[in-house]
Tab-separated table of N, CA and C in Angstrom:
chain	number	residue	atom	x	y	z
A	1	MET	N	-9.568	3.295	-24.766
A	1	MET	CA	-9.361	2.603	-23.523
A	1	MET	C	-8.151	2.845	-22.832
A	2	ARG	N	-7.103	2.951	-23.863
A	2	ARG	CA	-5.728	3.134	-23.281
A	2	ARG	C	-5.677	4.536	-22.383
A	3	TYR	N	-6.239	5.611	-23.130
A	3	TYR	CA	-6.263	6.988	-22.562
A	3	TYR	C	-7.248	7.045	-21.181
A	4	SER	N	-8.203	6.306	-21.287
A	4	SER	CA	-9.108	6.352	-20.244
A	4	SER	C	-8.597	5.772	-18.859
A	5	ALA	N	-7.707	4.796	-19.276
A	5	ALA	CA	-7.144	4.056	-18.018
A	5	ALA	C	-6.251	5.021	-17.384
A	6	ILE	N	-5.347	5.797	-18.206
A	6	ILE	CA	-4.604	6.803	-17.655
A	6	ILE	C	-5.283	7.732	-16.905
A	7	ALA	N	-6.301	8.372	-17.556
A	7	ALA	CA	-6.971	9.418	-16.921
A	7	ALA	C	-7.627	8.924	-15.667
A	8	LEU	N	-8.093	7.669	-15.631
A	8	LEU	CA	-8.602	7.128	-14.391
A	8	LEU	C	-7.716	7.173	-13.280
A	9	ALA	N	-6.350	6.794	-13.642
A	9	ALA	CA	-5.325	6.559	-12.868
A	9	ALA	C	-5.088	7.753	-12.071
A	10	PHE	N	-4.844	8.919	-13.033
A	10	PHE	CA	-4.589	10.229	-12.294
A	10	PHE	C	-5.838	10.629	-11.459
A	11	LEU	N	-7.013	10.421	-11.608
A	11	LEU	CA	-8.211	10.543	-10.909
A	11	LEU	C	-7.929	9.935	-9.625
A	12	LEU	N	-7.600	8.688	-9.802
A	12	LEU	CA	-7.445	7.796	-8.393
A	12	LEU	C	-6.354	8.451	-7.505
A	13	VAL	N	-5.383	8.692	-8.145
A	13	VAL	CA	-4.151	9.204	-7.401
A	13	VAL	C	-4.724	10.533	-6.770
A	14	GLY	N	-5.393	11.308	-7.343
A	14	GLY	CA	-5.799	12.735	-6.581
A	14	GLY	C	-6.793	12.335	-5.534
A	15	CYS	N	-7.505	11.395	-5.673
A	15	CYS	CA	-8.658	10.964	-4.756
A	15	CYS	C	-7.937	10.382	-3.496
A	16	GLY	N	-6.993	9.317	-3.774
A	16	GLY	CA	-6.440	8.770	-2.797
A	16	GLY	C	-7.306	7.651	-2.142
A	17	THR	N	-6.967	6.722	-1.212
A	17	THR	CA	-7.739	5.545	-0.790
A	17	THR	C	-7.855	5.838	0.790
A	18	GLY	N	-6.886	6.757	1.230
A	18	GLY	CA	-7.064	6.993	2.739
A	18	GLY	C	-6.484	5.891	3.525
A	19	THR	N	-5.828	4.622	3.123
A	19	THR	CA	-5.667	3.483	3.826
A	19	THR	C	-4.070	3.302	3.529
A	20	SER	N	-3.498	3.367	4.625
A	20	SER	CA	-1.823	3.400	4.489
A	20	SER	C	-1.426	1.892	4.344
A	21	SER	N	-2.192	0.776	4.713
A	21	SER	CA	-1.790	-0.483	4.871
A	21	SER	C	-1.958	-1.302	3.548
A	22	LEU	N	-2.256	-0.681	2.299
A	22	LEU	CA	-2.502	-1.299	1.117
A	22	LEU	C	-1.082	-1.417	0.651
A	23	PRO	N	-0.968	-2.610	-0.204
A	23	PRO	CA	0.139	-2.714	-1.015
A	23	PRO	C	0.311	-1.755	-2.059
A	24	THR	N	1.624	-1.305	-2.304
A	24	THR	CA	1.751	-0.256	-3.404
A	24	THR	C	2.696	-0.823	-4.477
A	25	ILE	N	2.788	-0.269	-5.522
A	25	ILE	CA	3.852	-0.482	-6.516
A	25	ILE	C	4.564	0.824	-6.434
A	26	THR	N	5.870	0.790	-5.834
A	26	THR	CA	6.636	1.783	-5.551
A	26	THR	C	7.954	1.671	-6.637
A	27	PRO	N	8.045	2.744	-7.190
A	27	PRO	CA	9.265	2.887	-8.180
A	27	PRO	C	10.547	2.494	-7.431
A	28	ALA	N	11.472	1.814	-8.201
A	28	ALA	CA	12.842	1.564	-7.667
A	28	ALA	C	13.744	2.910	-7.662
A	29	ALA	N	14.642	2.942	-6.914
A	29	ALA	CA	15.497	4.098	-6.951
A	29	ALA	C	15.962	4.263	-8.275
A	30	PRO	N	16.132	5.373	-8.971
A	30	PRO	CA	16.614	5.605	-10.284
A	30	PRO	C	17.906	5.120	-10.304
A	31	SER	N	18.225	4.540	-11.351
A	31	SER	CA	19.535	4.023	-11.624
A	31	SER	C	20.412	5.046	-12.223
A	32	VAL	N	21.682	4.936	-12.066
A	32	VAL	CA	22.721	5.946	-12.698
A	32	VAL	C	22.444	5.951	-14.222
A	33	THR	N	22.168	5.080	-15.052
A	33	THR	CA	21.974	5.000	-16.467
A	33	THR	C	20.585	5.444	-16.961
A	34	GLY	N	19.625	5.347	-15.803
A	34	GLY	CA	18.079	5.824	-16.405
A	34	GLY	C	17.423	4.681	-16.538
A	35	SER	N	16.240	4.786	-17.090
A	35	SER	CA	15.273	3.817	-17.263
A	35	SER	C	15.587	3.288	-18.718
A	36	PRO	N	15.566	1.944	-18.892
A	36	PRO	CA	15.759	1.379	-20.112
A	36	PRO	C	14.541	1.629	-21.193
A	37	LEU	N	13.279	1.960	-20.756
A	37	LEU	CA	12.229	2.012	-21.336
A	37	LEU	C	11.504	3.390	-20.915
A	38	PRO	N	11.930	4.703	-20.884
A	38	PRO	CA	11.473	5.743	-20.216
A	38	PRO	C	10.241	6.291	-20.920
A	39	ASP	N	9.962	5.783	-22.271
A	39	ASP	CA	8.688	6.142	-23.035
A	39	ASP	C	7.502	5.434	-22.369
A	40	LEU	N	7.682	4.158	-21.610
A	40	LEU	CA	6.645	3.614	-21.284
A	40	LEU	C	6.275	3.933	-19.794
A	41	GLN	N	7.222	4.648	-19.091
A	41	GLN	CA	7.115	4.790	-17.486
A	41	GLN	C	5.879	5.556	-17.213
A	42	PRO	N	5.181	6.472	-17.992
A	42	PRO	CA	3.747	6.908	-17.360
A	42	PRO	C	2.925	6.036	-17.536
A	43	ARG	N	2.812	5.002	-18.626
A	43	ARG	CA	1.744	3.981	-18.632
A	43	ARG	C	1.972	3.086	-17.578
A	44	LEU	N	3.299	2.513	-17.354
A	44	LEU	CA	3.430	1.632	-16.221
A	44	LEU	C	3.120	2.220	-15.113
A	45	ASP	N	3.372	3.394	-14.655
A	45	ASP	CA	2.894	3.954	-13.452
A	45	ASP	C	1.401	4.032	-13.243
A	46	ALA	N	0.836	4.456	-14.313
A	46	ALA	CA	-0.677	4.700	-14.344
A	46	ALA	C	-1.378	3.277	-14.150
A	47	ILE	N	-0.873	2.084	-14.846
A	47	ILE	CA	-1.427	0.721	-14.454
A	47	ILE	C	-1.143	0.513	-13.162
A	48	GLY	N	-0.032	0.698	-12.757
A	48	GLY	CA	0.271	0.318	-11.365
A	48	GLY	C	-0.726	1.040	-10.422
A	49	VAL	N	-0.997	2.277	-10.395
A	49	VAL	CA	-2.028	2.805	-9.687
A	49	VAL	C	-3.387	2.008	-9.742
A	50	LEU	N	-3.862	1.668	-10.968
A	50	LEU	CA	-5.071	0.931	-11.084
A	50	LEU	C	-4.947	-0.426	-10.272
A	51	LEU	N	-3.780	-1.048	-10.438
A	51	LEU	CA	-3.604	-2.366	-9.651
A	51	LEU	C	-3.674	-2.096	-8.248
A	52	VAL	N	-3.249	-1.033	-7.710
A	52	VAL	CA	-3.035	-0.696	-6.263
A	52	VAL	C	-4.398	-0.612	-5.765
A	53	ASP	N	-5.346	0.187	-6.612
A	53	ASP	CA	-6.720	0.575	-6.210
A	53	ASP	C	-7.405	-0.813	-6.278
A	54	CYS	N	-7.211	-1.699	-7.113
A	54	CYS	CA	-7.764	-3.140	-7.072
A	54	CYS	C	-7.577	-3.732	-5.929
A	55	ALA	N	-6.472	-3.731	-5.374
A	55	ALA	CA	-6.042	-4.377	-4.197
A	55	ALA	C	-6.912	-3.836	-2.943
A	56	ALA	N	-7.348	-2.622	-3.023
A	56	ALA	CA	-8.232	-2.065	-1.973
A	56	ALA	C	-9.602	-2.728	-2.033
A	57	ARG	N	-9.954	-2.994	-3.268
A	57	ARG	CA	-11.095	-3.671	-3.494
A	57	ARG	C	-11.377	-5.105	-2.932
A	58	LEU	N	-10.213	-5.891	-3.013
A	58	LEU	CA	-10.244	-7.096	-2.650
A	58	LEU	C	-10.283	-7.544	-1.226
A	59	ARG	N	-11.466	-7.174	-0.731
A	59	ARG	CA	-11.490	-7.314	0.732
A	59	ARG	C	-12.759	-8.364	1.241
A	60	GLY	N	-13.151	-9.055	0.316
A	60	GLY	CA	-14.141	-10.134	0.359
A	60	GLY	C	-15.585	-9.557	0.528
A	61	GLU	N	-15.697	-8.605	-0.007
A	61	GLU	CA	-17.142	-7.990	-0.176
A	61	GLU	C	-17.481	-7.625	-1.718
A	62	PRO	N	-18.764	-8.186	-2.123
A	62	PRO	CA	-18.997	-7.826	-3.614
A	62	PRO	C	-18.840	-6.358	-3.995
A	63	VAL	N	-18.365	-6.114	-5.201
A	63	VAL	CA	-18.032	-4.988	-5.742
A	63	VAL	C	-19.093	-4.659	-7.009
A	64	ALA	N	-19.282	-3.319	-7.115
A	64	ALA	CA	-20.044	-3.014	-8.386
A	64	ALA	C	-19.610	-3.596	-9.365
A	65	PRO	N	-20.396	-3.806	-10.531
A	65	PRO	CA	-19.797	-4.236	-12.013
A	65	PRO	C	-18.751	-3.328	-12.616
A	66	ALA	N	-18.854	-2.057	-12.250
A	66	ALA	CA	-17.764	-1.012	-12.731
A	66	ALA	C	-16.490	-1.279	-11.984
A	67	ASP	N	-16.495	-1.617	-10.700
A	67	ASP	CA	-15.400	-1.840	-10.106
A	67	ASP	C	-14.743	-3.111	-10.087
A	68	ASN	N	-15.044	-3.999	-10.780
A	68	ASN	CA	-14.591	-5.401	-10.811
A	68	ASN	C	-13.318	-5.333	-11.678
A	69	CYS	N	-12.334	-5.777	-10.897
A	69	CYS	CA	-10.858	-5.525	-11.485
A	69	CYS	C	-10.688	-6.195	-12.655
A	70	THR	N	-11.445	-7.228	-13.074
A	70	THR	CA	-11.086	-7.729	-14.420
A	70	THR	C	-11.260	-6.553	-15.587
A	71	HIS	N	-11.792	-5.686	-15.395
A	71	HIS	CA	-11.648	-4.524	-16.314
A	71	HIS	C	-10.419	-3.979	-16.456
A	72	VAL	N	-9.372	-3.978	-15.607
A	72	VAL	CA	-8.301	-3.527	-15.675
A	72	VAL	C	-7.186	-4.460	-16.367
A	73	MET	N	-7.671	-5.784	-16.426
A	73	MET	CA	-6.611	-6.739	-17.065
A	73	MET	C	-6.347	-6.363	-18.576
A	74	PRO	N	-7.313	-5.845	-19.390
A	74	PRO	CA	-7.046	-5.466	-20.674
A	74	PRO	C	-5.827	-4.411	-20.752
A	75	ASP	N	-5.830	-3.321	-19.831
A	75	ASP	CA	-4.995	-2.336	-20.057
A	75	ASP	C	-3.546	-2.982	-19.466
A	76	VAL	N	-3.585	-3.837	-18.474
A	76	VAL	CA	-2.488	-4.536	-17.896
A	76	VAL	C	-1.877	-5.232	-19.076
A	77	THR	N	-2.609	-6.074	-19.883
A	77	THR	CA	-2.178	-6.641	-20.837
A	77	THR	C	-1.704	-5.831	-22.048
A	78	GLY	N	-2.233	-4.864	-22.249
A	78	GLY	CA	-1.722	-3.820	-23.265
A	78	GLY	C	-0.234	-3.327	-22.938
A	79	VAL	N	-0.231	-2.781	-21.740
A	79	VAL	CA	1.206	-2.318	-21.489
A	79	VAL	C	2.276	-3.320	-21.264
A	80	ILE	N	1.785	-4.405	-20.781
A	80	ILE	CA	2.769	-5.562	-20.678
A	80	ILE	C	3.256	-5.981	-22.283
A	81	GLY	N	2.265	-5.975	-23.218
A	81	GLY	CA	2.586	-6.160	-24.564
A	81	GLY	C	3.616	-5.167	-25.191
A	82	GLU	N	3.220	-3.896	-24.793
A	82	GLU	CA	4.260	-2.915	-25.147
A	82	GLU	C	5.629	-2.995	-24.517
A	83	VAL	N	5.750	-3.511	-23.278
A	83	VAL	CA	7.123	-3.753	-22.810
A	83	VAL	C	7.891	-4.945	-23.538
A	84	GLU	N	6.914	-5.883	-23.791
A	84	GLU	CA	7.471	-7.051	-24.438
A	84	GLU	C	8.285	-6.772	-25.792
A	85	LYS	N	7.581	-5.883	-26.274
A	85	LYS	CA	8.242	-5.413	-27.688
A	85	LYS	C	9.839	-4.989	-27.473
A	86	GLN	N	9.951	-4.508	-26.342
A	86	GLN	CA	11.374	-3.760	-26.024
A	86	GLN	C	12.084	-4.475	-24.777
A	87	SER	N	11.711	-5.837	-24.814
A	87	SER	CA	12.101	-6.668	-23.615
A	87	SER	C	13.690	-6.900	-23.719
A	88	ALA	N	14.247	-6.587	-24.853
A	88	ALA	CA	15.707	-6.724	-24.933
A	88	ALA	C	16.476	-5.817	-24.234
A	89	LYS	N	15.886	-4.572	-23.960
A	89	LYS	CA	16.394	-3.588	-23.057
A	89	LYS	C	16.379	-3.756	-21.497
A	90	LEU	N	15.579	-4.832	-21.204
A	90	LEU	CA	15.355	-5.132	-19.695
A	90	LEU	C	16.476	-5.895	-19.252
A	91	PRO	N	16.852	-5.909	-18.045
A	91	PRO	CA	17.906	-6.584	-17.281
A	91	PRO	C	17.222	-8.039	-17.259
A	92	PRO	N	17.797	-9.103	-17.040
A	92	PRO	CA	17.313	-10.315	-16.726
A	92	PRO	C	16.372	-10.726	-15.880
A	93	ALA	N	16.324	-9.969	-14.729
A	93	ALA	CA	15.191	-9.955	-13.786
A	93	ALA	C	13.973	-9.360	-14.266
A	94	GLY	N	13.911	-8.481	-15.152
A	94	GLY	CA	12.676	-7.857	-15.736
A	94	GLY	C	12.088	-8.653	-16.782
A	95	ARG	N	13.034	-9.472	-17.354
A	95	ARG	CA	12.534	-10.182	-18.571
A	95	ARG	C	11.719	-11.335	-17.803
A	96	ALA	N	12.366	-11.898	-16.776
A	96	ALA	CA	11.714	-13.047	-15.908
A	96	ALA	C	10.487	-12.584	-15.363
A	97	ALA	N	10.464	-11.314	-14.870
A	97	ALA	CA	9.221	-10.850	-14.290
A	97	ALA	C	8.030	-10.610	-15.361
A	98	LEU	N	8.489	-10.321	-16.537
A	98	LEU	CA	7.511	-10.140	-17.640
A	98	LEU	C	6.958	-11.428	-18.049
A	99	ALA	N	7.784	-12.407	-18.058
A	99	ALA	CA	7.289	-13.831	-18.329
A	99	ALA	C	6.090	-14.346	-17.217
A	100	GLU	N	6.616	-13.980	-16.019
A	100	GLU	CA	5.678	-14.210	-14.810
A	100	GLU	C	4.232	-13.538	-15.032
A	101	VAL	N	4.517	-12.168	-15.400
A	101	VAL	CA	3.336	-11.416	-15.478
A	101	VAL	C	2.147	-12.150	-16.441
A	102	ARG	N	2.796	-12.195	-17.682
A	102	ARG	CA	2.098	-12.847	-18.859
A	102	ARG	C	1.514	-14.227	-18.642
A	103	ARG	N	2.224	-15.082	-17.771
A	103	ARG	CA	1.687	-16.376	-17.264
A	103	ARG	C	0.357	-15.941	-16.213
A	104	GLN	N	0.637	-15.098	-15.441
A	104	GLN	CA	-0.490	-14.765	-14.517
A	104	GLN	C	-1.694	-14.087	-15.125
A	105	LEU	N	-1.461	-13.367	-16.261
A	105	LEU	CA	-2.652	-12.814	-16.868
A	105	LEU	C	-3.455	-13.875	-17.633
A	106	ALA	N	-2.645	-15.063	-18.003
A	106	ALA	CA	-3.366	-16.104	-18.515
A	106	ALA	C	-4.165	-16.898	-17.595
A	107	GLU	N	-3.745	-16.990	-16.321
A	107	GLU	CA	-4.487	-17.852	-15.280
A	107	GLU	C	-5.648	-16.896	-14.726
A	108	ILE	N	-5.498	-15.639	-14.688
A	108	ILE	CA	-6.368	-14.879	-13.851
A	108	ILE	C	-7.675	-14.655	-14.671
A	109	GLY	N	-7.561	-14.927	-15.818
A	109	GLY	CA	-8.744	-14.899	-16.876
A	109	GLY	C	-10.028	-15.573	-16.312
A	110	SER	N	-9.858	-16.511	-15.755
A	110	SER	CA	-10.985	-17.284	-15.086
A	110	SER	C	-11.472	-16.777	-13.571
A	111	CYS	N	-10.950	-15.786	-13.062
A	111	CYS	CA	-11.146	-15.254	-11.969
A	111	CYS	C	-12.246	-14.033	-11.658
A	112	GLU	N	-12.959	-13.978	-12.854
A	112	GLU	CA	-13.874	-12.789	-12.679
A	112	GLU	C	-14.976	-13.015	-11.686
A	113	PRO	N	-15.362	-14.175	-11.355
A	113	PRO	CA	-16.359	-14.297	-10.307
A	113	PRO	C	-15.730	-13.919	-8.927
A	114	TRP	N	-14.460	-14.316	-8.807
A	114	TRP	CA	-13.756	-13.812	-7.591
A	114	TRP	C	-13.587	-12.524	-7.467
A	115	PHE	N	-13.274	-11.629	-8.537
A	115	PHE	CA	-12.985	-10.266	-8.439
A	115	PHE	C	-14.644	-9.668	-8.124
A	116	ALA	N	-15.428	-10.113	-8.714
A	116	ALA	CA	-16.963	-9.579	-8.491
A	116	ALA	C	-17.230	-9.874	-7.136
A	117	ALA	N	-16.750	-10.750	-6.458
A	117	ALA	CA	-16.965	-10.996	-5.009
A	117	ALA	C	-15.917	-10.436	-4.147
A	118	GLY	N	-15.210	-9.534	-4.635
A	118	GLY	CA	-14.184	-8.790	-3.884
A	118	GLY	C	-13.079	-9.407	-3.480
A	119	GLY	N	-12.849	-10.606	-4.053
A	119	GLY	CA	-11.733	-11.407	-3.652
A	119	GLY	C	-11.843	-12.531	-2.693
A	120	ALA	N	-13.267	-12.853	-2.701
A	120	ALA	CA	-13.650	-14.085	-1.903
A	120	ALA	C	-14.754	-14.645	-2.457
A	121	SER	N	-14.778	-16.116	-2.330
A	121	SER	CA	-16.177	-16.713	-2.750
A	121	SER	C	-16.406	-18.035	-2.024
A	122	ALA	N	-17.481	-18.677	-2.396
A	122	ALA	CA	-17.852	-19.794	-1.623
A	122	ALA	C	-17.064	-21.059	-2.089
A	123	ASP	N	-16.173	-20.731	-3.072
A	123	ASP	CA	-15.394	-21.914	-3.651
A	123	ASP	C	-13.927	-21.824	-3.294
A	124	ALA	N	-13.416	-22.455	-2.204
A	124	ALA	CA	-12.135	-22.388	-1.549
A	124	ALA	C	-11.128	-22.607	-2.641
A	125	GLN	N	-11.344	-23.459	-3.646
A	125	GLN	CA	-10.325	-23.863	-4.594
A	125	GLN	C	-10.133	-22.481	-5.696
A	126	LEU	N	-11.077	-21.899	-5.931
A	126	LEU	CA	-11.297	-20.663	-6.741
A	126	LEU	C	-10.623	-19.504	-5.813
A	127	ASP	N	-10.820	-19.586	-4.535
A	127	ASP	CA	-10.305	-18.424	-3.796
A	127	ASP	C	-8.607	-18.557	-3.726
A	128	ALA	N	-8.299	-19.703	-3.534
A	128	ALA	CA	-6.822	-20.024	-3.585
A	128	ALA	C	-6.261	-19.860	-4.883
A	129	LYS	N	-6.777	-20.155	-5.699
A	129	LYS	CA	-6.069	-20.103	-7.231
A	129	LYS	C	-6.259	-18.681	-7.536
A	130	CYS	N	-7.036	-17.957	-7.354
A	130	CYS	CA	-7.157	-16.544	-7.728
A	130	CYS	C	-6.386	-15.688	-6.776
A	131	LYS	N	-6.289	-15.744	-5.532
A	131	LYS	CA	-5.665	-15.122	-4.781
A	131	LYS	C	-3.937	-15.213	-5.010
A	132	LYS	N	-3.712	-16.532	-5.260
A	132	LYS	CA	-2.302	-16.652	-5.823
A	132	LYS	C	-1.938	-16.093	-7.093
A	133	ALA	N	-2.912	-16.118	-8.022
A	133	ALA	CA	-2.536	-15.484	-9.260
A	133	ALA	C	-2.486	-13.818	-9.093
A	134	TRP	N	-3.481	-13.413	-8.332
A	134	TRP	CA	-3.448	-11.891	-7.971
A	134	TRP	C	-2.170	-11.489	-7.368
A	135	ASP	N	-1.737	-12.316	-6.451
A	135	ASP	CA	-0.514	-11.906	-5.758
A	135	ASP	C	0.605	-12.005	-6.528
A	136	ALA	N	0.713	-13.006	-7.309
A	136	ALA	CA	1.747	-13.207	-8.370
A	136	ALA	C	1.950	-11.922	-9.336
A	137	LEU	N	0.594	-11.665	-9.951
A	137	LEU	CA	0.425	-10.770	-10.766
A	137	LEU	C	0.933	-9.407	-10.197
A	138	PHE	N	0.373	-8.955	-9.117
A	138	PHE	CA	0.855	-7.792	-8.464
A	138	PHE	C	2.381	-7.738	-8.241
A	139	SER	N	3.010	-8.658	-7.774
A	139	SER	CA	4.282	-8.756	-7.527
A	139	SER	C	5.070	-8.574	-8.778
A	140	GLY	N	4.677	-9.297	-9.864
A	140	GLY	CA	5.340	-9.480	-11.133
A	140	GLY	C	5.385	-8.083	-11.785
A	141	TYR	N	4.094	-7.411	-11.878
A	141	TYR	CA	3.967	-6.112	-12.279
A	141	TYR	C	4.902	-5.052	-11.713
A	142	SER	N	4.920	-5.256	-10.460
A	142	SER	CA	5.839	-4.302	-9.758
A	142	SER	C	7.272	-4.416	-10.162
A	143	ALA	N	7.718	-5.762	-10.310
A	143	ALA	CA	9.135	-6.079	-10.659
A	143	ALA	C	9.340	-5.546	-12.243
A	144	VAL	N	8.284	-5.747	-12.989
A	144	VAL	CA	8.448	-5.243	-14.534
A	144	VAL	C	8.619	-3.734	-14.265
A	145	ARG	N	7.729	-3.095	-13.595
A	145	ARG	CA	7.801	-1.644	-13.647
A	145	ARG	C	9.020	-1.152	-13.033
A	146	ASN	N	9.564	-1.689	-12.105
A	146	ASN	CA	10.997	-1.360	-11.504
A	146	ASN	C	12.109	-1.436	-12.477
A	147	SER	N	12.104	-2.697	-13.265
A	147	SER	CA	13.100	-2.848	-14.262
A	147	SER	C	13.172	-2.030	-15.341
A	148	ALA	N	11.990	-1.384	-15.657
A	148	ALA	CA	11.635	-0.642	-16.832
A	148	ALA	C	11.978	0.870	-16.631
């Protein structure tokens, strides 16, 4: 599954979405000392591409089961787990973002119906909860990626 996510990410990068208003996970400017986790950069970038692609699907329209963004969450969890093993190398902001991503991954687990509905449902509470969790996950992942 790990390598299929990376392959999918490269495929998605090649195809592009054609929409410039989508959020992106943009790498921070390289530091003088380099990345504290250089071995994880390719995976962090690949998962970032998958999350950006998910953002494009969250437009309030039902998505095909294969496009349900909950399928990406195990890959996010996996790479976050690898970063956690080396978290002592991260700056304090990166460690805080890592804790936030872990918290949001736990909260987003109940959002599969919301993802399947493309980021909207008939349940206003579910919509609010899942949108908040998604936004926090996306923002936190970007911060983790940039600190690593």
